[in-house]
Amino acid sequence: MGEVFDTILGLVLGAILMYWAYSLFRKKRSKEITEEQSTVILNKIRSVCKLVSVEGDFAEIYHYENTKDSFMSLFRSKKKALIVIKAKAHIGYDLNKLDMRADNDKKKIILNNFPEPEVLSIEPDLQFYDIKNGIFNSFSPTDLTNLNQEAKEHIIQKIPESGLMETARKEALEAVLIVEKIVETIGWKLDYSALEISNREKQFIEA
């Protein structure tokens, strides 16, 4: 009778031990999968990298003039041109600058801060008019490269007064909602309660 009892007790203890080992393995495995999911979703959001929010078209007239001294400053040679700059500027967000972290237990991505909009790209198209070369100072391929860069800088200076940045800020919520959709693809939730959102935007969310 004692041997039977010992056998049953051994089986029960063995079963308990196996169940405990299985539960521990399953819990560890679940934690690993959850942590892997959070890493995947954070990388997926950052892989979007640059998100274009606003596009603006510019048309500016740019007067270019360059004076060059020659022969020990005895002669001055001037070249000038009238340039029409047509450019397309893209304003948006660099998602690499998102301040966010993963709450693995609640399967939630917490967004603490959203970056400010910035100029992502400028595509200038230069058209030259009234080109005048100096005797010792004429336009070269290097000048065209420099003028393209100057055109970009000229447009960048015009962007603050264009209202594009303010428009992009107003559309920040749409960018957040895009991030939210990405998070939801693996069954997680995005918590952006830490962000400052206007009443109008809150009404839009609740609707």
mmCIF file with all atom_site columns, N, CA and C in Angstrom, residues 60-108:
data_model
loop_
_atom_site.group_PDB
_atom_site.id
_atom_site.type_symbol
_atom_site.label_atom_id
_atom_site.label_alt_id
_atom_site.label_comp_id
_atom_site.label_asym_id
_atom_site.label_entity_id
_atom_site.label_seq_id
_atom_site.pdbx_PDB_ins_code
_atom_site.Cartn_x
_atom_site.Cartn_y
_atom_site.Cartn_z
_atom_site.occupancy
_atom_site.B_iso_or_equiv
_atom_site.pdbx_formal_charge
_atom_site.auth_seq_id
_atom_site.auth_comp_id
_atom_site.auth_asym_id
_atom_site.auth_atom_id
_atom_site.pdbx_PDB_model_num
ATOM 1   N N  . GLU A 1 60  ? 9.808  82.739 -57.748 1.00 0.00 ? 60  GLU A N  1
ATOM 2   C CA . GLU A 1 60  ? 10.527 83.930 -57.309 1.00 0.00 ? 60  GLU A CA 1
ATOM 3   C C  . GLU A 1 60  ? 11.452 84.432 -58.414 1.00 0.00 ? 60  GLU A C  1
ATOM 4   N N  . ILE A 1 61  ? 11.598 85.748 -58.470 1.00 0.00 ? 61  ILE A N  1
ATOM 5   C CA . ILE A 1 61  ? 12.564 86.365 -59.392 1.00 0.00 ? 61  ILE A CA 1
ATOM 6   C C  . ILE A 1 61  ? 13.826 86.694 -58.601 1.00 0.00 ? 61  ILE A C  1
ATOM 7   N N  . TYR A 1 62  ? 14.958 86.195 -59.095 1.00 0.00 ? 62  TYR A N  1
ATOM 8   C CA . TYR A 1 62  ? 16.220 86.321 -58.376 1.00 0.00 ? 62  TYR A CA 1
ATOM 9   C C  . TYR A 1 62  ? 17.231 87.042 -59.258 1.00 0.00 ? 62  TYR A C  1
ATOM 10  N N  . HIS A 1 63  ? 17.740 88.156 -58.762 1.00 0.00 ? 63  HIS A N  1
ATOM 11  C CA . HIS A 1 63  ? 18.742 88.923 -59.509 1.00 0.00 ? 63  HIS A CA 1
ATOM 12  C C  . HIS A 1 63  ? 20.131 88.468 -59.051 1.00 0.00 ? 63  HIS A C  1
ATOM 13  N N  . TYR A 1 64  ? 20.885 87.922 -59.976 1.00 0.00 ? 64  TYR A N  1
ATOM 14  C CA . TYR A 1 64  ? 22.230 87.448 -59.649 1.00 0.00 ? 64  TYR A CA 1
ATOM 15  C C  . TYR A 1 64  ? 23.258 88.385 -60.279 1.00 0.00 ? 64  TYR A C  1
ATOM 16  N N  . GLU A 1 65  ? 24.254 88.741 -59.469 1.00 0.00 ? 65  GLU A N  1
ATOM 17  C CA . GLU A 1 65  ? 25.311 89.612 -59.984 1.00 0.00 ? 65  GLU A CA 1
ATOM 18  C C  . GLU A 1 65  ? 26.622 89.241 -59.305 1.00 0.00 ? 65  GLU A C  1
ATOM 19  N N  . ASN A 1 66  ? 27.689 89.155 -60.083 1.00 0.00 ? 66  ASN A N  1
ATOM 20  C CA . ASN A 1 66  ? 28.996 88.808 -59.553 1.00 0.00 ? 66  ASN A CA 1
ATOM 21  C C  . ASN A 1 66  ? 30.061 89.660 -60.226 1.00 0.00 ? 66  ASN A C  1
ATOM 22  N N  . THR A 1 67  ? 30.923 90.273 -59.406 1.00 0.00 ? 67  THR A N  1
ATOM 23  C CA . THR A 1 67  ? 32.001 91.121 -59.920 1.00 0.00 ? 67  THR A CA 1
ATOM 24  C C  . THR A 1 67  ? 33.345 90.484 -59.584 1.00 0.00 ? 67  THR A C  1
ATOM 25  N N  . LYS A 1 68  ? 34.214 90.420 -60.580 1.00 0.00 ? 68  LYS A N  1
ATOM 26  C CA . LYS A 1 68  ? 35.517 89.787 -60.396 1.00 0.00 ? 68  LYS A CA 1
ATOM 27  C C  . LYS A 1 68  ? 36.618 90.759 -60.786 1.00 0.00 ? 68  LYS A C  1
ATOM 28  N N  . ASP A 1 69  ? 37.596 90.874 -59.894 1.00 0.00 ? 69  ASP A N  1
ATOM 29  C CA . ASP A 1 69  ? 38.750 91.720 -60.184 1.00 0.00 ? 69  ASP A CA 1
ATOM 30  C C  . ASP A 1 69  ? 39.791 90.917 -60.968 1.00 0.00 ? 69  ASP A C  1
ATOM 31  N N  . SER A 1 70  ? 40.369 91.551 -61.989 1.00 0.00 ? 70  SER A N  1
ATOM 32  C CA . SER A 1 70  ? 41.391 90.886 -62.800 1.00 0.00 ? 70  SER A CA 1
ATOM 33  C C  . SER A 1 70  ? 42.616 91.779 -62.939 1.00 0.00 ? 70  SER A C  1
ATOM 34  N N  . PHE A 1 71  ? 43.737 91.129 -63.240 1.00 0.00 ? 71  PHE A N  1
ATOM 35  C CA . PHE A 1 71  ? 44.998 91.840 -63.462 1.00 0.00 ? 71  PHE A CA 1
ATOM 36  C C  . PHE A 1 71  ? 45.313 92.798 -62.311 1.00 0.00 ? 71  PHE A C  1
ATOM 37  N N  . MET A 1 72  ? 45.458 92.173 -61.118 1.00 0.00 ? 72  MET A N  1
ATOM 38  C CA . MET A 1 72  ? 45.849 92.914 -59.911 1.00 0.00 ? 72  MET A CA 1
ATOM 39  C C  . MET A 1 72  ? 44.872 94.043 -59.612 1.00 0.00 ? 72  MET A C  1
ATOM 40  N N  . SER A 1 73  ? 43.566 93.733 -59.795 1.00 0.00 ? 73  SER A N  1
ATOM 41  C CA . SER A 1 73  ? 42.467 94.654 -59.478 1.00 0.00 ? 73  SER A CA 1
ATOM 42  C C  . SER A 1 73  ? 42.438 95.879 -60.381 1.00 0.00 ? 73  SER A C  1
ATOM 43  N N  . LEU A 1 74  ? 43.148 95.812 -61.507 1.00 0.00 ? 74  LEU A N  1
ATOM 44  C CA . LEU A 1 74  ? 43.106 96.937 -62.444 1.00 0.00 ? 74  LEU A CA 1
ATOM 45  C C  . LEU A 1 74  ? 41.814 96.950 -63.243 1.00 0.00 ? 74  LEU A C  1
ATOM 46  N N  . PHE A 1 75  ? 41.250 95.775 -63.476 1.00 0.00 ? 75  PHE A N  1
ATOM 47  C CA . PHE A 1 75  ? 40.004 95.681 -64.232 1.00 0.00 ? 75  PHE A CA 1
ATOM 48  C C  . PHE A 1 75  ? 38.952 94.932 -63.414 1.00 0.00 ? 75  PHE A C  1
ATOM 49  N N  . ARG A 1 76  ? 37.741 95.367 -63.570 1.00 0.00 ? 76  ARG A N  1
ATOM 50  C CA . ARG A 1 76  ? 36.613 94.688 -62.930 1.00 0.00 ? 76  ARG A CA 1
ATOM 51  C C  . ARG A 1 76  ? 35.675 94.180 -64.013 1.00 0.00 ? 76  ARG A C  1
ATOM 52  N N  . SER A 1 77  ? 35.351 92.903 -63.907 1.00 0.00 ? 77  SER A N  1
ATOM 53  C CA . SER A 1 77  ? 34.481 92.290 -64.899 1.00 0.00 ? 77  SER A CA 1
ATOM 54  C C  . SER A 1 77  ? 33.231 91.769 -64.180 1.00 0.00 ? 77  SER A C  1
ATOM 55  N N  . LYS A 1 78  ? 32.078 92.137 -64.704 1.00 0.00 ? 78  LYS A N  1
ATOM 56  C CA . LYS A 1 78  ? 30.825 91.803 -64.034 1.00 0.00 ? 78  LYS A CA 1
ATOM 57  C C  . LYS A 1 78  ? 29.977 90.879 -64.898 1.00 0.00 ? 78  LYS A C  1
ATOM 58  N N  . LYS A 1 79  ? 29.394 89.867 -64.257 1.00 0.00 ? 79  LYS A N  1
ATOM 59  C CA . LYS A 1 79  ? 28.418 89.015 -64.932 1.00 0.00 ? 79  LYS A CA 1
ATOM 60  C C  . LYS A 1 79  ? 27.131 89.047 -64.109 1.00 0.00 ? 79  LYS A C  1
ATOM 61  N N  . LYS A 1 80  ? 26.021 89.007 -64.820 1.00 0.00 ? 80  LYS A N  1
ATOM 62  C CA . LYS A 1 80  ? 24.753 89.061 -64.111 1.00 0.00 ? 80  LYS A CA 1
ATOM 63  C C  . LYS A 1 80  ? 23.672 88.349 -64.920 1.00 0.00 ? 80  LYS A C  1
ATOM 64  N N  . ALA A 1 81  ? 22.610 88.020 -64.222 1.00 0.00 ? 81  ALA A N  1
ATOM 65  C CA . ALA A 1 81  ? 21.504 87.331 -64.883 1.00 0.00 ? 81  ALA A CA 1
ATOM 66  C C  . ALA A 1 81  ? 20.229 87.533 -64.072 1.00 0.00 ? 81  ALA A C  1
ATOM 67  N N  . LEU A 1 82  ? 19.125 87.457 -64.773 1.00 0.00 ? 82  LEU A N  1
ATOM 68  C CA . LEU A 1 82  ? 17.811 87.478 -64.140 1.00 0.00 ? 82  LEU A CA 1
ATOM 69  C C  . LEU A 1 82  ? 17.318 86.033 -64.129 1.00 0.00 ? 82  LEU A C  1
ATOM 70  N N  . ILE A 1 83  ? 17.060 85.521 -62.951 1.00 0.00 ? 83  ILE A N  1
ATOM 71  C CA . ILE A 1 83  ? 16.707 84.105 -62.819 1.00 0.00 ? 83  ILE A CA 1
ATOM 72  C C  . ILE A 1 83  ? 15.302 83.975 -62.234 1.00 0.00 ? 83  ILE A C  1
ATOM 73  N N  . VAL A 1 84  ? 14.475 83.192 -62.882 1.00 0.00 ? 84  VAL A N  1
ATOM 74  C CA . VAL A 1 84  ? 13.154 82.865 -62.346 1.00 0.00 ? 84  VAL A CA 1
ATOM 75  C C  . VAL A 1 84  ? 13.262 81.496 -61.668 1.00 0.00 ? 84  VAL A C  1
ATOM 76  N N  . ILE A 1 85  ? 13.023 81.499 -60.380 1.00 0.00 ? 85  ILE A N  1
ATOM 77  C CA . ILE A 1 85  ? 13.103 80.260 -59.599 1.00 0.00 ? 85  ILE A CA 1
ATOM 78  C C  . ILE A 1 85  ? 11.705 79.702 -59.398 1.00 0.00 ? 85  ILE A C  1
ATOM 79  N N  . LYS A 1 86  ? 11.480 78.529 -59.931 1.00 0.00 ? 86  LYS A N  1
ATOM 80  C CA . LYS A 1 86  ? 10.243 77.794 -59.639 1.00 0.00 ? 86  LYS A CA 1
ATOM 81  C C  . LYS A 1 86  ? 10.639 76.594 -58.784 1.00 0.00 ? 86  LYS A C  1
ATOM 82  N N  . ALA A 1 87  ? 10.077 76.501 -57.619 1.00 0.00 ? 87  ALA A N  1
ATOM 83  C CA . ALA A 1 87  ? 10.505 75.441 -56.695 1.00 0.00 ? 87  ALA A CA 1
ATOM 84  C C  . ALA A 1 87  ? 9.306  74.802 -56.010 1.00 0.00 ? 87  ALA A C  1
ATOM 85  N N  . LYS A 1 88  ? 9.495  73.535 -55.682 1.00 0.00 ? 88  LYS A N  1
ATOM 86  C CA . LYS A 1 88  ? 8.500  72.785 -54.917 1.00 0.00 ? 88  LYS A CA 1
ATOM 87  C C  . LYS A 1 88  ? 9.138  72.413 -53.590 1.00 0.00 ? 88  LYS A C  1
ATOM 88  N N  . ALA A 1 89  ? 8.494  72.828 -52.507 1.00 0.00 ? 89  ALA A N  1
ATOM 89  C CA . ALA A 1 89  ? 9.018  72.548 -51.165 1.00 0.00 ? 89  ALA A CA 1
ATOM 90  C C  . ALA A 1 89  ? 8.113  71.545 -50.455 1.00 0.00 ? 89  ALA A C  1
ATOM 91  N N  . HIS A 1 90  ? 8.745  70.569 -49.803 1.00 0.00 ? 90  HIS A N  1
ATOM 92  C CA . HIS A 1 90  ? 8.004  69.568 -49.041 1.00 0.00 ? 90  HIS A CA 1
ATOM 93  C C  . HIS A 1 90  ? 8.281  69.771 -47.555 1.00 0.00 ? 90  HIS A C  1
ATOM 94  N N  . ILE A 1 91  ? 7.205  69.980 -46.799 1.00 0.00 ? 91  ILE A N  1
ATOM 95  C CA . ILE A 1 91  ? 7.300  70.181 -45.357 1.00 0.00 ? 91  ILE A CA 1
ATOM 96  C C  . ILE A 1 91  ? 6.685  68.963 -44.670 1.00 0.00 ? 91  ILE A C  1
ATOM 97  N N  . GLY A 1 92  ? 7.352  68.474 -43.645 1.00 0.00 ? 92  GLY A N  1
ATOM 98  C CA . GLY A 1 92  ? 6.810  67.296 -42.971 1.00 0.00 ? 92  GLY A CA 1
ATOM 99  C C  . GLY A 1 92  ? 7.564  66.979 -41.700 1.00 0.00 ? 92  GLY A C  1
ATOM 100 N N  . TYR A 1 93  ? 7.596  65.700 -41.362 1.00 0.00 ? 93  TYR A N  1
ATOM 101 C CA . TYR A 1 93  ? 8.137  65.272 -40.076 1.00 0.00 ? 93  TYR A CA 1
ATOM 102 C C  . TYR A 1 93  ? 9.161  64.154 -40.253 1.00 0.00 ? 93  TYR A C  1
ATOM 103 N N  . ASP A 1 94  ? 10.238 64.262 -39.510 1.00 0.00 ? 94  ASP A N  1
ATOM 104 C CA . ASP A 1 94  ? 11.246 63.206 -39.461 1.00 0.00 ? 94  ASP A CA 1
ATOM 105 C C  . ASP A 1 94  ? 10.866 62.280 -38.305 1.00 0.00 ? 94  ASP A C  1
ATOM 106 N N  . LEU A 1 95  ? 10.299 61.110 -38.629 1.00 0.00 ? 95  LEU A N  1
ATOM 107 C CA . LEU A 1 95  ? 9.799  60.205 -37.596 1.00 0.00 ? 95  LEU A CA 1
ATOM 108 C C  . LEU A 1 95  ? 10.915 59.545 -36.797 1.00 0.00 ? 95  LEU A C  1
ATOM 109 N N  . ASN A 1 96  ? 12.157 59.707 -37.229 1.00 0.00 ? 96  ASN A N  1
ATOM 110 C CA . ASN A 1 96  ? 13.274 59.236 -36.415 1.00 0.00 ? 96  ASN A CA 1
ATOM 111 C C  . ASN A 1 96  ? 13.387 60.045 -35.125 1.00 0.00 ? 96  ASN A C  1
ATOM 112 N N  . LYS A 1 97  ? 12.757 61.218 -35.097 1.00 0.00 ? 97  LYS A N  1
ATOM 113 C CA . LYS A 1 97  ? 12.840 62.100 -33.936 1.00 0.00 ? 97  LYS A CA 1
ATOM 114 C C  . LYS A 1 97  ? 11.666 61.911 -32.972 1.00 0.00 ? 97  LYS A C  1
ATOM 115 N N  . LEU A 1 98  ? 10.813 60.926 -33.234 1.00 0.00 ? 98  LEU A N  1
ATOM 116 C CA . LEU A 1 98  ? 9.707  60.643 -32.319 1.00 0.00 ? 98  LEU A CA 1
ATOM 117 C C  . LEU A 1 98  ? 10.231 60.215 -30.947 1.00 0.00 ? 98  LEU A C  1
ATOM 118 N N  . ASP A 1 99  ? 9.617  60.757 -29.894 1.00 0.00 ? 99  ASP A N  1
ATOM 119 C CA . ASP A 1 99  ? 9.960  60.339 -28.534 1.00 0.00 ? 99  ASP A CA 1
ATOM 120 C C  . ASP A 1 99  ? 8.887  59.344 -28.088 1.00 0.00 ? 99  ASP A C  1
ATOM 121 N N  . MET A 1 100 ? 9.194  58.043 -28.169 1.00 0.00 ? 100 MET A N  1
ATOM 122 C CA . MET A 1 100 ? 8.193  57.033 -27.823 1.00 0.00 ? 100 MET A CA 1
ATOM 123 C C  . MET A 1 100 ? 8.868  55.830 -27.185 1.00 0.00 ? 100 MET A C  1
ATOM 124 N N  . ARG A 1 101 ? 8.056  55.080 -26.443 1.00 0.00 ? 101 ARG A N  1
ATOM 125 C CA . ARG A 1 101 ? 8.546  53.867 -25.795 1.00 0.00 ? 101 ARG A CA 1
ATOM 126 C C  . ARG A 1 101 ? 7.444  52.817 -25.799 1.00 0.00 ? 101 ARG A C  1
ATOM 127 N N  . ALA A 1 102 ? 7.840  51.576 -25.576 1.00 0.00 ? 102 ALA A N  1
ATOM 128 C CA . ALA A 1 102 ? 6.887  50.471 -25.606 1.00 0.00 ? 102 ALA A CA 1
ATOM 129 C C  . ALA A 1 102 ? 6.575  49.992 -24.193 1.00 0.00 ? 102 ALA A C  1
ATOM 130 N N  . ASP A 1 103 ? 5.285  49.826 -23.910 1.00 0.00 ? 103 ASP A N  1
ATOM 131 C CA . ASP A 1 103 ? 4.841  49.191 -22.670 1.00 0.00 ? 103 ASP A CA 1
ATOM 132 C C  . ASP A 1 103 ? 4.455  47.762 -23.034 1.00 0.00 ? 103 ASP A C  1
ATOM 133 N N  . ASN A 1 104 ? 5.394  46.817 -22.830 1.00 0.00 ? 104 ASN A N  1
ATOM 134 C CA . ASN A 1 104 ? 5.179  45.438 -23.274 1.00 0.00 ? 104 ASN A CA 1
ATOM 135 C C  . ASN A 1 104 ? 4.035  44.752 -22.543 1.00 0.00 ? 104 ASN A C  1
ATOM 136 N N  . ASP A 1 105 ? 3.860  45.067 -21.251 1.00 0.00 ? 105 ASP A N  1
ATOM 137 C CA . ASP A 1 105 ? 2.801  44.417 -20.472 1.00 0.00 ? 105 ASP A CA 1
ATOM 138 C C  . ASP A 1 105 ? 1.408  44.779 -20.983 1.00 0.00 ? 105 ASP A C  1
ATOM 139 N N  . LYS A 1 106 ? 1.220  46.042 -21.360 1.00 0.00 ? 106 LYS A N  1
ATOM 140 C CA . LYS A 1 106 ? -0.094 46.502 -21.819 1.00 0.00 ? 106 LYS A CA 1
ATOM 141 C C  . LYS A 1 106 ? -0.203 46.531 -23.341 1.00 0.00 ? 106 LYS A C  1
ATOM 142 N N  . LYS A 1 107 ? 0.869  46.092 -24.019 1.00 0.00 ? 107 LYS A N  1
ATOM 143 C CA . LYS A 1 107 ? 0.916  46.112 -25.476 1.00 0.00 ? 107 LYS A CA 1
ATOM 144 C C  . LYS A 1 107 ? 0.501  47.496 -26.006 1.00 0.00 ? 107 LYS A C  1
ATOM 145 N N  . LYS A 1 108 ? 1.273  48.463 -25.568 1.00 0.00 ? 108 LYS A N  1
ATOM 146 C CA . LYS A 1 108 ? 0.945  49.845 -25.890 1.00 0.00 ? 108 LYS A CA 1
ATOM 147 C C  . LYS A 1 108 ? 2.221  50.608 -26.237 1.00 0.00 ? 108 LYS A C  1
#
